[in-house]
Amino acid sequence: MSARPDVVPVDVPWRRETASLGMWIFLATEVMFFGVLFLAYTHARLADPQGFAAASRLTHEWLGTINTAILLTSSLTMALAVRSGWAGHRALVIRLLWATAFLGAAFIAVKLVEYRLEWRDGLVPALHFTYSGPHARAVQAFFFLYFVMTGVHAVHLTIGVALVAWLALRDRDPSHPVRRRETAECLGLYWHFVDGIWIFLYPLIYLVELWR
Amino acid sequence: MSAAAIPVPTAPRESFLTEGYTIASWLTTRDHKRIAILYAIAITLFFFLGGAAAALIRIELVTPRGDLVTADTYNKLFTIHGVVMVWFFLIPSIPATLGNFLVPLMIGSREVAFPRLNLLSWYIYVLGGIFTVAMLVAGGVDTGWTFYTPFSTMFSNTHVVWAAAGVFIVGFSSILTGLNFIVTVHRMRAPGMTWFRLPLFVWALYATSLILVLATPVLAMTLTLIVIERVLHIGIFDPALGGDPLLFQHLFWFYSHPAVYIMVLPAMGVVSEMITCFARKRIFGYRFMAYAILGIAAFGFLVWGHHMFVSGQSVYAGMVFSMLSMMVAVPSAIKVFNWTATLYKGSIVFTAPMLYALGFVGLFTIGGMTGIYLATLAADVHLTDTYFVIAHFHSIMVGGSVMAYLGGIHYWWPKITGRRYSEAWGRVAAIVIFFGFNLTFFPQYLLGYLGMPRRYHEYAPDLQVLNVLSSGGASILAVGYLLPLLYLGWSLFKGPPAGPNPWNAKGLEWTTDSPPPKENFREPPLVTEPPYAYDPEHPER
Amino acid sequence: MNSPPPVRVYILTWLALMALLAATFTLAHFRLGAANTAVGLAIAAAKVALVGLFFMHLRRASALIAIFAVATLFWLAILFGLSGTDYATRRIAPAPWSAPEGH
């Protein structure tokens, strides 16, 4: 597996596996990057669990749940896009990429709606925070983390949407068959990673003491 | 080195240096060798910038009173010294220069796995550098390179955001370098180049790359959080919000302790190459050396709390970190013992690179041993935040890493440039540096033990003698660092051609021309020998 | 590695993910004490495992990539675990004038 062919462009499986390894390592850096925020969340929540629960009740769990469903479905379309590229169904790849981009954009739209609601409710720390009920300090800490974590996630997702759209445009002309798979596959890995971050964010933000 | 009838080497007509002479050909290159040189130029500039800050610090400390600069300016000086030396010199030094140049050559490959990412990493480095210099010109930052909260987030009046941005940016440069090396070593080794035939330099850079990739992102996010907190006046390090300023320290040191291994592991790799060559002997315990490298990289992630013994962290956590810190010394010690065993009964030649290697082993050992003092929880209460700590880490970073870097530059200079430098001047510089280093930093161990705190621009008058000695040493060190600029620079124009293997060393990089052709090897190499196949019975071979 | 997985693998994975989403949302409506968080995180972990194994092809990936994936999680655990030795054993003595509200 390590024997490198003499002229690189010819050996496509070698290129694909190499690119894939590179992307997995990049994802490792992203896990450590987001991990800091999860640690901060853990620390803040353990310092005031009831406060965090109160704060979580102020989030819009229906929007969050719908968004999770949207993002999971976008992972499906992305994975199917990569699979279709593998199987050689070029037209299907393009359609599935656009579906993925659309779902990603839909997620961001819902997120922006949510942010607007939070602004309306005065829950934006430092910029517009008017909550004065019990646990105000913990609520502020919670929403600080909420905006930073979902914000950084949204930035990653936006970049993903842009890249998926770029790929859909680039490959609509079938003249680079060799490179297609590894780009799509690497982009797919990135997309699923962004989905994975959200999968963990969802219960931590929306589901704390939802039974209230 | 061999004596008898060797033909006088001539310079090759074509090499990677002759493939295009325009600046554009350099700035758009995908050749790892050219990128290495681009990095070398950039980090040398930053080395002298950080050195200038150090010079001002040492001049101020000649007298006990703060009479050269104000306290605020002094704070900015040691901050910029730390920021520049750590992030813009030491961390990229060996990996981005020697590593970029040599890793593909040493594994028998034509290029790195992602050549364009490699060039991008240089541009990102330059961008981070521009941010940092701009920040400096705008007035600097005074938080210390450690950016501790709440000073950095709430109380400092200096350009913390700029500084954090500059470091954030340059962090991505090192992440890309690390990513590239990992994939290159896994995927691009020549036929026959199995893992246990790799030179230890490659093992060292591989392990360094693992650290780069796993630790640097934590720093990136942590810096982001202090920027947010500083700009919005709200954040998770703020106790008023229920946050914890110590969380910053946990996150910062989770990166910054492994960072010191980023700085020393490549140096250890260089030293292994030089010692084997100039003792004409296979490295003693090759596999243990490789495992020790991995062990240092892995263990280095478990000890960060030893920077926080007196910070307010729980004493039980302190005990855990103290124990783990003792354990991390073991693989380092294994390496020192194995280098010594390699030297034993070797046919030692005291070339300039060898002098640097020997200097490394001695000074790294001292630095390492003083680290044990600091890892001892109770002793650290007395020694922390004193000059003892400063002497400890400079022993490793300057007495260790910088000497190894210079040694490596001298060792591979003929390969990179195709020229030989003046060996006499090389030895002079190495000895001046060794002497200057000891005069600078040995008094600082004593100063620290006597209680002189770090990061203060004034001190008790009875400590002046030691400070004067240290500053005197620093000026000698400065001379030592300037000398190579002169004779190495001179050799570029007047040095005799080196030929492929002036040191008669083992290793794939020595089988190709000096300087190498653009594609590294005229034919892809096939590896059949174990590494360091020196014959102690016939050291001239 | 020569033929792609059948489409139904992806569809089934997606159905499982949706089922887990429904489950986590529903279970959160019941007061289970500490189990609420544990279950929520466990279901999240299961979802990420499904995404990783089937969408990211970890099931078919080389040992090298699998090692990198696992090692990364291990390294994150180091960050949480060792800083946890501090947070778990620290004794906090809040000063009277800065007592947190709501306590």
Coordinates of N, CA and C in Angstrom, one line a residue, chain A residues 1 16-17 20-21 24-25 27-29 31-32 35-36 38-39 42-43 45 47-48 50 61-62 65 68-70 72-73 75-76 79-80 82-83 86-87 133-137 181 185 188-190 192-193 195-196 199-200 202-204 207 209-212, chain C residues 1-7 10-11 14 17-18 21 24-25 27-33 36-37 40-41 43-45 47-48 51-52 54-58 60-65 68-69 72-73 75-76 79-80 83-84 87 90 98-103:
Chain A
M1 N 0.8 -1.2 0.0 CA 0.0 0.0 0.0 C 0.9 1.3 0.0
R16 N -6.6 8.5 -4.4 CA -7.8 8.6 -3.6 C -7.6 8.3 -2.2
E17 N -6.8 7.2 -1.9 CA -6.6 6.9 -0.5 C -5.7 7.9 0.2
S20 N -7.8 10.9 0.9 CA -8.7 10.5 2.0 C -7.9 10.5 3.3
L21 N -6.7 10.0 3.4 CA -6.0 10.1 4.6 C -5.7 11.5 5.0
W24 N -8.9 12.9 6.5 CA -9.1 12.4 7.9 C -8.2 13.1 8.9
I25 N -7.0 13.3 8.5 CA -6.1 14.1 9.4 C -6.6 15.5 9.7
L27 N -9.7 16.3 9.6 CA -10.9 16.2 10.4 C -10.4 16.0 11.9
A28 N -9.3 15.3 12.1 CA -8.8 15.2 13.4 C -8.5 16.6 14.0
T29 N -7.9 17.5 13.2 CA -7.6 18.8 13.7 C -9.0 19.5 14.1
V31 N -11.7 18.1 15.1 CA -12.3 17.5 16.3 C -11.6 18.2 17.5
M32 N -10.3 18.4 17.4 CA -9.6 19.0 18.6 C -10.1 20.5 18.7
G35 N -13.4 20.5 20.1 CA -13.4 19.9 21.4 C -13.2 20.9 22.5
V36 N -12.5 21.9 22.2 CA -12.3 23.0 23.2 C -13.6 23.6 23.7
F38 N -16.5 22.1 23.5 CA -17.3 21.1 24.2 C -16.8 21.0 25.7
L39 N -15.4 21.2 25.8 CA -14.9 21.2 27.2 C -15.4 22.4 27.9
T42 N -18.9 21.7 29.0 CA -18.9 20.8 30.1 C -18.6 21.5 31.4
H43 N -17.6 22.3 31.4 CA -17.2 22.9 32.6 C -18.3 23.9 33.1
R45 N -21.5 23.8 32.4 CA -22.7 23.2 32.8 C -22.6 22.5 34.1
A47 N -20.7 23.5 36.4 CA -20.7 24.5 37.5 C -22.1 25.0 37.9
D48 N -23.0 24.9 37.0 CA -24.4 25.3 37.3 C -25.4 24.6 36.5
Q50 N -28.5 23.5 37.0 CA -29.8 24.0 36.9 C -30.0 25.2 36.0
E61 N -36.6 24.1 20.6 CA -36.3 22.7 20.3 C -36.9 22.2 19.0
W62 N -38.0 22.7 18.6 CA -38.6 22.2 17.4 C -37.8 22.6 16.2
T65 N -34.7 20.5 16.3 CA -35.0 19.1 15.8 C -35.2 19.0 14.3
T68 N -31.9 19.3 12.7 CA -31.1 18.1 12.8 C -31.6 17.1 11.7
A69 N -32.9 17.0 11.6 CA -33.4 16.1 10.5 C -32.9 16.6 9.1
I70 N -32.9 17.9 8.9 CA -32.4 18.4 7.6 C -30.9 18.0 7.4
L72 N -29.2 15.6 8.8 CA -29.0 14.2 8.6 C -29.3 13.8 7.2
T73 N -30.4 14.4 6.7 CA -30.8 14.0 5.3 C -29.8 14.5 4.4
S75 N -26.7 14.6 4.9 CA -25.6 13.6 4.9 C -26.0 12.4 4.0
L76 N -27.3 12.1 4.0 CA -27.7 11.0 3.1 C -27.4 11.4 1.6
A79 N -23.7 11.4 0.9 CA -23.2 10.0 0.8 C -23.6 9.3 -0.5
L80 N -24.9 9.6 -0.9 CA -25.4 9.0 -2.1 C -24.7 9.6 -3.3
V82 N -21.6 10.7 -3.4 CA -20.3 10.1 -3.5 C -20.4 8.6 -4.1
R83 N -21.4 7.9 -3.6 CA -21.7 6.6 -4.1 C -22.0 6.6 -5.6
W86 N -18.9 6.9 -7.5 CA -18.3 5.6 -7.5 C -18.8 4.7 -8.5
A87 N -20.2 4.7 -8.6 CA -20.9 3.8 -9.5 C -20.9 4.3 -11.0
G133 N -34.3 36.8 34.6 CA -34.9 35.8 35.5 C -33.9 35.1 36.4
P134 N -34.3 34.1 37.1 CA -33.3 33.4 37.9 C -32.2 32.7 37.0
H135 N -31.1 32.5 37.5 CA -30.0 31.9 36.8 C -29.5 32.7 35.6
A136 N -29.7 34.1 35.8 CA -29.3 34.9 34.6 C -27.9 34.7 34.2
R137 N -27.0 34.5 35.2 CA -25.6 34.4 34.9 C -25.3 33.1 34.0
R181 N -13.7 11.5 -8.2 CA -14.0 10.8 -7.0 C -13.4 11.3 -5.8
E185 N -15.3 12.6 -2.6 CA -15.1 11.8 -1.4 C -14.6 12.6 -0.2
G188 N -17.2 14.9 1.0 CA -18.2 14.1 1.7 C -17.8 13.9 3.1
L189 N -16.5 13.5 3.3 CA -16.0 13.3 4.7 C -16.2 14.6 5.5
Y190 N -15.8 15.7 4.9 CA -15.9 17.0 5.6 C -17.4 17.3 5.9
H192 N -19.9 15.1 6.4 CA -20.3 14.3 7.5 C -19.8 14.7 8.8
F193 N -18.6 15.2 8.8 CA -18.0 15.7 10.0 C -18.8 16.8 10.6
D195 N -21.8 17.4 10.1 CA -23.0 16.8 10.6 C -22.8 16.2 12.0
G196 N -21.7 15.5 12.1 CA -21.4 14.9 13.4 C -21.3 15.9 14.5
I199 N -24.7 16.7 15.5 CA -25.3 15.6 16.2 C -25.0 15.7 17.7
F200 N -23.8 16.1 18.1 CA -23.5 16.3 19.5 C -24.0 17.6 20.1
Y202 N -26.8 19.1 19.3 CA -28.2 19.1 19.4 C -28.7 18.7 20.8
P203 N -28.3 17.6 21.4 CA -28.9 17.3 22.8 C -28.3 18.2 23.8
L204 N -27.1 18.7 23.6 CA -26.5 19.6 24.6 C -27.2 21.0 24.7
L207 N -32.0 19.8 24.5 CA -32.7 18.7 25.2 C -32.5 18.7 26.7
E209 N -33.3 19.0 30.2 CA -34.5 19.1 31.0 C -35.7 19.5 30.2
L210 N -35.8 18.9 29.0 CA -36.9 19.2 28.1 C -38.2 18.8 28.7
W211 N -38.2 17.9 29.7 CA -39.4 17.4 30.3 C -40.2 18.5 31.1
R212 N -39.5 19.6 31.3 CA -40.2 20.6 32.1 C -41.4 21.1 31.3
Chain C
M1 N -13.2 -2.9 -2.2 CA -13.2 -1.5 -2.5 C -13.6 -1.2 -3.9
N2 N -13.9 -2.2 -4.7 CA -14.2 -1.9 -6.1 C -15.6 -1.6 -6.4
S3 N -16.5 -2.1 -5.7 CA -17.9 -1.8 -6.0 C -18.5 -1.1 -4.8
P4 N -19.3 -0.1 -5.1 CA -19.8 0.7 -4.0 C -20.9 -0.1 -3.2
P5 N -21.1 0.3 -2.0 CA -22.1 -0.4 -1.2 C -23.5 -0.2 -1.8
P6 N -24.4 -1.1 -1.7 CA -25.7 -0.9 -2.3 C -26.5 0.3 -1.7
V7 N -27.4 0.9 -2.4 CA -28.1 2.1 -2.0 C -28.8 1.8 -0.7
Y10 N -27.3 2.9 2.6 CA -27.4 4.3 2.9 C -28.8 4.7 3.4
I11 N -29.8 4.1 2.7 CA -31.2 4.4 3.1 C -31.5 3.9 4.5
W14 N -29.9 6.1 7.1 CA -30.7 7.3 7.3 C -31.9 7.0 8.1
L17 N -30.9 6.7 11.6 CA -30.6 8.1 12.2 C -31.9 8.8 12.5
M18 N -32.8 8.8 11.7 CA -34.1 9.4 11.9 C -34.8 8.8 13.1
L21 N -33.1 10.0 16.1 CA -33.5 11.4 16.4 C -34.9 11.5 17.1
T24 N -34.4 10.3 20.7 CA -33.8 11.2 21.6 C -34.7 12.4 22.0
F25 N -35.4 12.8 20.9 CA -36.4 13.9 21.2 C -37.5 13.5 22.1
L27 N -37.5 10.8 24.3 CA -37.1 10.5 25.6 C -36.8 11.7 26.4
A28 N -36.3 12.8 25.8 CA -36.0 14.0 26.5 C -37.2 14.6 27.2
H29 N -38.4 14.1 26.8 CA -39.6 14.7 27.4 C -40.0 14.0 28.7
F30 N -39.2 12.9 29.0 CA -39.5 12.2 30.3 C -38.4 12.5 31.3
R31 N -38.9 12.6 32.5 CA -37.9 13.0 33.6 C -37.2 11.7 34.0
L32 N -35.9 11.6 33.6 CA -35.2 10.4 33.9 C -33.9 10.7 34.8
G33 N -33.9 11.9 35.2 CA -32.8 12.3 36.1 C -31.5 12.4 35.3
N36 N -31.1 11.2 31.6 CA -31.5 12.0 30.4 C -30.2 12.4 29.6
T37 N -29.3 12.9 30.4 CA -28.0 13.3 29.7 C -27.3 12.1 29.1
G40 N -29.1 10.9 26.1 CA -28.9 11.8 25.0 C -27.5 11.7 24.3
L41 N -26.5 11.6 25.2 CA -25.1 11.5 24.6 C -24.9 10.1 24.0
I43 N -27.2 8.3 22.5 CA -27.8 8.3 21.2 C -27.0 9.1 20.2
A44 N -26.5 10.2 20.7 CA -25.6 11.1 19.8 C -24.4 10.3 19.3
A45 N -23.8 9.5 20.3 CA -22.7 8.7 19.9 C -23.0 7.7 18.9
K47 N -25.5 7.8 16.7 CA -25.7 8.5 15.4 C -24.3 8.8 14.7
V48 N -23.4 9.3 15.5 CA -22.1 9.6 14.9 C -21.4 8.3 14.4
V51 N -23.0 7.5 11.1 CA -22.5 8.4 10.1 C -21.1 8.0 9.7
G52 N -20.3 7.7 10.7 CA -18.9 7.4 10.5 C -18.7 6.1 9.7
F54 N -21.0 4.2 8.0 CA -21.7 3.9 6.7 C -21.6 5.1 5.7
F55 N -21.7 6.3 6.2 CA -21.6 7.4 5.3 C -20.1 7.7 5.0
M56 N -19.3 7.6 6.0 CA -17.9 8.0 5.8 C -17.1 6.8 5.5
H57 N -17.7 5.6 5.3 CA -17.1 4.4 4.9 C -16.0 3.9 5.8
L58 N -16.1 4.2 7.1 CA -15.1 3.7 8.0 C -15.1 2.2 8.1
R60 N -15.2 0.2 5.7 CA -14.4 -0.4 4.7 C -13.0 0.2 4.6
A61 N -12.7 1.2 5.5 CA -11.5 1.9 5.4 C -10.3 1.1 5.8
S62 N -9.1 1.6 5.4 CA -7.9 0.9 5.8 C -7.7 1.0 7.3
A63 N -6.9 0.2 7.9 CA -6.6 0.2 9.3 C -6.0 1.5 9.7
L64 N -5.2 2.1 8.8 CA -4.6 3.4 9.1 C -5.6 4.5 9.4
I65 N -6.6 4.6 8.6 CA -7.6 5.6 8.8 C -8.4 5.3 10.0
F68 N -6.5 6.5 13.0 CA -6.5 7.9 13.1 C -7.8 8.4 13.7
A69 N -8.9 7.8 13.2 CA -10.2 8.2 13.8 C -10.3 7.9 15.2
T72 N -7.9 10.1 17.5 CA -8.4 11.5 17.7 C -9.4 11.5 18.8
L73 N -10.3 10.6 18.9 CA -11.2 10.6 20.0 C -10.5 10.4 21.3
W75 N -7.5 11.3 22.0 CA -6.8 12.5 22.3 C -7.7 13.5 22.9
L76 N -9.0 13.6 22.4 CA -10.0 14.5 23.0 C -10.3 14.0 24.4
L79 N -7.8 15.5 26.8 CA -8.1 16.8 27.1 C -9.1 16.9 28.2
F80 N -10.2 16.2 28.0 CA -11.3 16.2 29.0 C -10.9 15.5 30.3
S83 N -7.9 17.5 32.4 CA -8.4 18.7 33.0 C -9.4 18.4 34.0
G84 N -10.1 17.2 33.8 CA -11.1 16.8 34.8 C -10.5 16.5 36.2
Y87 N -10.8 19.8 37.8 CA -12.1 20.2 38.1 C -12.8 19.3 39.1
R90 N -11.1 20.1 42.7 CA -10.9 21.4 43.3 C -11.9 21.7 44.3
S98 N -19.2 37.6 46.3 CA -19.4 37.3 44.9 C -20.2 36.0 44.8
A99 N -21.0 35.7 45.8 CA -21.8 34.5 45.8 C -22.6 34.5 44.5
P100 N -22.7 33.4 43.8 CA -23.4 33.3 42.6 C -24.9 33.5 42.9
E101 N -25.6 34.1 42.0 CA -27.1 34.3 42.2 C -27.8 33.0 42.0
G102 N -28.9 32.9 42.6 CA -29.7 31.7 42.4 C -29.3 30.6 43.4
H103 N -28.3 30.8 44.2 CA -27.9 29.8 45.1 C -28.3 30.1 46.6

